[in-house]
Tab-separated table of C-alpha atoms in Angstrom:
chain	number	residue	atom	x	y	z
K	84	ASN	CA	26.034	127.117	44.647
K	85	LYS	CA	26.692	123.435	45.342
K	86	SER	CA	30.502	123.672	45.313
K	87	CYS	CA	30.442	126.453	47.915
K	88	ILE	CA	28.090	124.454	50.150
K	89	ILE	CA	30.283	121.355	49.903
K	90	THR	CA	33.411	123.386	50.670
K	91	CYS	CA	31.807	125.051	53.690
K	92	VAL	CA	30.511	121.743	55.049
K	93	THR	CA	33.934	120.115	54.567
K	94	MET	CA	35.670	122.935	56.404
K	95	LYS	CA	33.206	122.754	59.275
K	96	LEU	CA	33.637	118.981	59.574
K	97	GLU	CA	37.423	119.328	59.640
K	98	LEU	CA	37.186	122.075	62.221
K	99	ILE	CA	34.874	119.988	64.420
K	100	THR	CA	37.263	117.035	64.173
K	101	ALA	CA	40.204	119.218	65.196
K	102	LEU	CA	38.303	120.586	68.183
K	103	ILE	CA	37.321	117.064	69.280
K	104	LEU	CA	40.978	116.081	69.242
K	105	ALA	CA	41.907	119.197	71.201
K	106	THR	CA	39.470	118.254	73.981
K	107	GLY	CA	40.836	114.690	74.187
K	108	ALA	CA	37.737	112.949	72.847
K	109	THR	CA	39.521	111.210	69.970
K	110	THR	CA	41.386	107.919	70.187
K	111	LEU	CA	44.982	107.108	69.365
K	112	ALA	CA	43.854	105.202	66.283
K	113	GLN	CA	41.908	108.189	65.015
K	114	GLU	CA	44.887	110.458	65.646
K	115	ASP	CA	46.915	108.570	63.045
K	116	GLU	CA	44.192	109.010	60.426
K	117	ILE	CA	43.512	112.741	60.874
K	118	GLN	CA	45.492	115.048	58.595
K	119	TYR	CA	45.367	118.748	59.353
K	120	SER	CA	45.435	120.960	56.310
K	121	PRO	CA	47.051	124.412	56.419
K	122	ARG	CA	43.596	125.847	55.799
K	123	ILE	CA	42.237	124.378	59.042
K	124	LEU	CA	45.300	125.427	61.019
K	125	SER	CA	44.980	128.958	59.713
K	126	ARG	CA	41.326	129.000	60.804
K	127	LEU	CA	42.407	127.793	64.251
K	128	ASP	CA	45.109	130.444	64.482
K	129	SER	CA	42.565	132.991	65.596
K	130	GLY	CA	42.191	132.681	69.364
K	131	GLY	CA	45.435	130.649	69.803
K	132	ARG	CA	43.770	127.284	69.186
K	133	ARG	CA	46.331	126.155	66.630
K	134	LYS	CA	49.021	125.736	69.270
K	135	LYS	CA	46.639	123.820	71.537
K	136	VAL	CA	45.774	121.380	68.776
K	137	LYS	CA	49.435	120.812	67.872
K	138	ASP	CA	50.357	120.323	71.549
K	139	LYS	CA	47.551	117.809	71.936
K	140	LEU	CA	48.715	115.900	68.876
K	141	GLU	CA	52.262	115.781	70.226
K	142	LYS	CA	51.102	114.465	73.619
K	143	LEU	CA	48.990	111.745	72.026
K	144	LYS	CA	51.849	110.705	69.773
K	145	ASN	CA	54.274	110.519	72.702
K	146	LYS	CA	51.764	108.494	74.705
K	147	LYS	CA	51.339	106.041	71.867
K	148	ASP	CA	55.084	105.683	71.320
K	149	LYS	CA	55.637	105.172	75.032
K	150	GLY	CA	53.279	102.205	75.050
K	151	LYS	CA	55.342	100.351	72.477
K	152	SER	CA	58.036	97.874	73.494
K	153	PRO	CA	60.910	98.414	71.035
K	154	ASN	CA	63.279	95.587	70.220
K	155	LYS	CA	61.152	92.976	71.950
K	156	PRO	CA	63.192	89.764	72.069
K	157	SER	CA	61.896	86.907	70.004
K	158	LYS	CA	61.143	83.493	71.412
K	159	LYS	CA	64.343	82.280	69.810
K	160	ASP	CA	66.432	84.875	71.651
K	161	SER	CA	64.653	84.401	74.984
K	162	SER	CA	65.403	80.682	74.916
K	163	LYS	CA	69.102	81.511	75.288
K	164	SER	CA	68.713	83.292	78.605
K	165	SER	CA	70.032	81.550	81.686
K	166	LYS	CA	69.275	81.786	85.335
K	167	SER	CA	71.720	84.652	85.700
K	168	ASP	CA	68.998	86.783	84.093
K	169	TYR	CA	66.785	86.222	87.109
K	170	LYS	CA	66.936	88.540	90.085
K	171	ASP	CA	65.339	86.228	92.651
K	172	SER	CA	67.698	83.255	92.460
K	173	MET	CA	68.034	81.186	95.632
K	174	PHE	CA	70.604	78.762	96.966
K	175	LEU	CA	69.475	75.237	97.836
K	176	VAL	CA	71.388	74.093	100.919
K	177	PRO	CA	71.132	70.741	102.726
K	178	PHE	CA	70.532	71.064	106.462
K	179	SER	CA	72.804	68.138	107.306
K	180	CYS	CA	75.768	69.610	105.368
K	181	PRO	CA	76.724	73.018	106.791
K	182	ARG	CA	78.321	75.407	104.289
K	183	LYS	CA	77.456	73.067	101.415
K	184	CYS	CA	75.232	74.024	98.476
K	185	ILE	CA	73.543	72.042	95.725
K	186	ASP	CA	75.333	72.680	92.442
K	187	GLY	CA	73.518	72.303	89.124
K	188	ALA	CA	76.587	71.831	86.927
K	189	VAL	CA	76.535	68.570	84.960
K	190	GLN	CA	78.933	66.843	82.615
K	191	PRO	CA	78.588	67.464	78.849
K	192	ASN	CA	75.844	65.348	77.266
K	193	ASP	CA	74.728	64.275	80.721
K	194	THR	CA	71.905	65.372	83.017
K	195	GLU	CA	72.599	63.391	86.180
K	196	LEU	CA	73.404	65.416	89.292
K	197	ASP	CA	76.186	63.066	90.377
K	198	ASN	CA	78.508	65.741	91.787
K	199	ALA	CA	75.993	68.173	93.209
K	200	ILE	CA	77.196	68.759	96.775
K	201	LYS	CA	79.885	71.434	96.820
K	202	ASP	CA	81.245	74.203	99.017
K	203	CYS	CA	78.979	77.240	98.853
K	204	ASP	CA	80.134	80.029	96.569
K	205	GLU	CA	77.856	83.043	96.234
K	206	LYS	CA	79.545	83.962	92.925
K	207	ASN	CA	78.933	80.574	91.306
K	208	ASP	CA	75.912	80.784	88.993
K	209	SER	CA	75.514	77.005	88.886
K	210	GLN	CA	74.553	77.101	92.577
K	211	LYS	CA	71.724	79.581	91.977
K	212	TRP	CA	68.252	78.186	91.447
K	213	ASN	CA	65.098	79.863	90.200
K	214	ILE	CA	62.023	78.849	92.126
K	215	HIS	CA	58.731	78.582	90.239
K	216	TYR	CA	55.312	77.480	91.456
K	217	LYS	CA	52.701	75.596	89.498
K	218	ASP	CA	49.539	75.176	91.553
K	219	GLU	CA	50.717	73.653	94.847
K	220	PHE	CA	53.984	72.303	93.421
K	221	MET	CA	57.439	73.835	93.230
K	222	LYS	CA	59.877	73.688	90.339
K	223	ILE	CA	63.591	74.218	90.958
K	224	GLU	CA	65.149	75.554	87.756
K	225	ALA	CA	68.877	75.332	87.073
K	226	THR	CA	69.074	76.792	83.579
K	227	LYS	CA	66.373	77.868	81.172
K	228	ASP	CA	63.680	75.132	81.094
K	229	TRP	CA	65.808	72.572	82.990
K	230	CYS	CA	64.800	71.658	86.547
K	231	ILE	CA	65.730	69.160	89.249
K	232	GLY	CA	63.571	66.105	88.770
K	233	VAL	CA	63.007	62.394	88.456
K	234	GLU	CA	64.152	61.384	84.985
K	235	GLU	CA	62.179	58.130	84.749
K	236	VAL	CA	59.311	56.570	86.666
K	237	LYS	CA	61.465	53.532	87.443
K	238	THR	CA	63.780	55.855	89.391
K	239	CYS	CA	61.079	55.945	92.066
K	240	GLN	CA	61.626	52.230	92.688
K	241	GLY	CA	65.128	52.719	94.053
K	242	LYS	CA	65.725	53.763	97.643
K	243	LYS	CA	68.679	56.031	96.847
K	244	ALA	CA	68.335	56.705	93.143
K	245	PRO	CA	70.185	59.742	91.731
K	246	LEU	CA	68.275	62.793	90.536
K	247	SER	CA	68.832	64.604	87.247
K	248	LEU	CA	68.025	67.756	85.349
K	249	VAL	CA	64.826	67.222	83.382
K	250	PRO	CA	62.695	69.571	81.255
K	251	CYS	CA	60.670	71.823	83.541
K	252	SER	CA	57.538	70.802	81.620
K	253	ASP	CA	58.091	67.186	82.713
K	254	PRO	CA	55.891	65.933	85.618
K	255	GLY	CA	59.061	64.589	87.225
K	256	SER	CA	60.139	68.168	88.013
K	257	ASP	CA	57.207	68.756	90.409
K	258	TRP	CA	58.086	68.902	94.115
K	259	TYR	CA	55.924	69.503	97.151
K	260	PHE	CA	57.815	71.609	99.694
K	261	THR	CA	56.760	70.913	103.269
K	262	GLY	CA	58.816	73.798	104.611
K	263	GLY	CA	61.867	71.603	105.104
K	264	GLN	CA	61.507	68.545	102.889
K	265	LEU	CA	60.963	68.164	99.143
K	266	VAL	CA	58.563	65.380	98.196
K	267	SER	CA	58.533	64.003	94.645
K	268	ALA	CA	55.011	64.450	93.268
K	269	LEU	CA	55.658	61.978	90.453
K	270	CYS	CA	56.817	59.180	92.749
K	271	TRP	CA	53.924	59.748	95.136
K	272	SER	CA	51.458	59.510	92.241
K	273	ARG	CA	53.076	56.174	91.311
K	274	GLY	CA	52.603	54.766	94.794
K	275	LYS	CA	56.082	55.510	96.177
K	276	SER	CA	57.022	57.988	98.894
K	277	ARG	CA	60.302	59.577	97.908
K	278	LEU	CA	62.146	62.641	99.207
K	279	MET	CA	65.071	64.648	97.893
K	280	SER	CA	68.123	63.724	99.920
K	281	VAL	CA	71.907	63.879	100.377
K	282	ASP	CA	74.228	61.326	101.968
K	283	ASP	CA	75.671	61.750	105.433
K	284	GLU	CA	79.140	62.129	103.917
K	285	CYS	CA	77.946	65.334	102.184
K	286	GLU	CA	79.531	64.236	98.917
K	287	GLY	CA	78.387	62.962	95.568
K	288	SER	CA	74.944	63.076	94.024
K	289	LEU	CA	71.563	64.482	94.884
K	290	LYS	CA	69.268	61.502	95.441
K	291	LEU	CA	65.831	60.204	96.229
K	292	TYR	CA	65.305	58.568	99.600
K	293	ASP	CA	62.390	56.665	101.059
K	294	LYS	CA	62.747	57.682	104.706
K	295	PRO	CA	62.692	61.145	106.260
K	296	ASP	CA	65.919	61.902	108.120
K	297	ARG	CA	68.481	64.704	108.497
K	298	GLY	CA	69.618	64.238	104.906
K	299	THR	CA	66.168	65.083	103.552
K	300	MET	CA	66.020	68.526	105.148
K	301	PHE	CA	66.722	71.525	102.889
K	302	MET	CA	66.676	75.304	103.107
K	303	PHE	CA	66.329	77.990	100.446
K	304	VAL	CA	68.538	80.962	101.289
K	305	GLY	CA	69.724	84.165	99.632
K	306	LYS	CA	73.082	85.324	98.376
K	307	GLU	CA	73.815	87.467	101.454
K	308	PHE	CA	73.375	84.517	103.799
K	309	VAL	CA	75.621	82.290	101.689
K	310	ALA	CA	78.273	85.009	101.540
K	311	SER	CA	78.280	85.379	105.325
K	312	ALA	CA	78.311	81.620	105.874
K	313	SER	CA	81.231	81.167	103.482
K	314	MET	CA	83.486	83.460	105.511
K	315	GLU	CA	86.285	81.828	107.447
K	316	ASP	CA	85.896	81.575	111.175
K	317	GLU	CA	87.163	84.585	113.033
K	318	PRO	CA	90.052	83.802	115.390
K	319	THR	CA	89.139	83.491	119.029
K	320	LEU	CA	91.018	85.960	121.180
K	321	SER	CA	92.327	84.578	124.489
K	322	PRO	CA	92.359	86.893	127.476
K	323	THR	CA	95.786	88.390	128.333
K	324	SER	CA	95.184	88.182	132.077
K	325	TYR	CA	93.097	85.921	134.263
K	326	PRO	CA	91.206	86.740	137.448
K	327	THR	CA	93.030	86.012	140.699
K	328	LEU	CA	91.120	83.758	143.038
K	329	SER	CA	93.347	84.239	146.112
K	330	PRO	CA	94.132	87.620	147.653
K	331	THR	CA	97.500	89.063	146.751
K	332	LEU	CA	98.189	90.325	150.288
K	333	PRO	CA	97.581	88.405	153.510
K	334	PRO	CA	95.065	89.946	155.882
K	335	THR	CA	96.507	92.213	158.611
K	336	VAL	CA	95.897	90.891	162.163
K	337	SER	CA	96.013	93.423	164.963
K	338	GLN	CA	97.135	92.109	168.332
K	339	GLU	CA	96.690	93.859	171.648
K	340	PRO	CA	99.605	93.813	174.120
K	341	THR	CA	99.318	91.103	176.726
K	342	GLU	CA	99.875	91.709	180.399
K	343	ASP	CA	102.567	89.742	182.106
């Protein structure tokens, strides 16, 4: 009768679906929709196929769960992260100021880097900078979304104008690194050639300068190098004895007897 035919067809369709899943032909989305009735599992019990189907279901479920990223931080939470969250932080050191590092700490409610040249300290997070590249330009990030930059276009007019921390999205944060010097992309685009620089006294602010000299040379180095450079000089040991230039004993002269 019709009810028997419908029941038989339904059972066959369910069995075919279960076998497709067992051979891996189904998708993860389909796996969530398929419900195995005890009737189908009992039919699969003959020949040991029930265990295979259940094992396959478990594997697919584990694979799907593994692909998820639980507790993904929201944009609000990620905005609170600082550069200490980065693993590839570098130290920005001026060539003309040995054992000095550029420090990104600023006064409250201020962004000017007016006290940026300090003794290197590998444990000081404010001396660690995250380096990002956008096309051919470099961005030097101090804290989340704040980079070394030219705060205003008029800053490019001065010959030794101080630099500041500006939003990393600002064009003033773009620098072209020549391998030793940092050229302000913003100033160049406004018709002024300006380089990042420090004074010869190795004190005070990080500045823009219009002429390449020793103060415009910078290096990016790692924590290990800074740690080794921060060590105090080892004492020089003087020798306890010195070489003798003259012989200690006079030479022996043999003389033959003379005849009278």
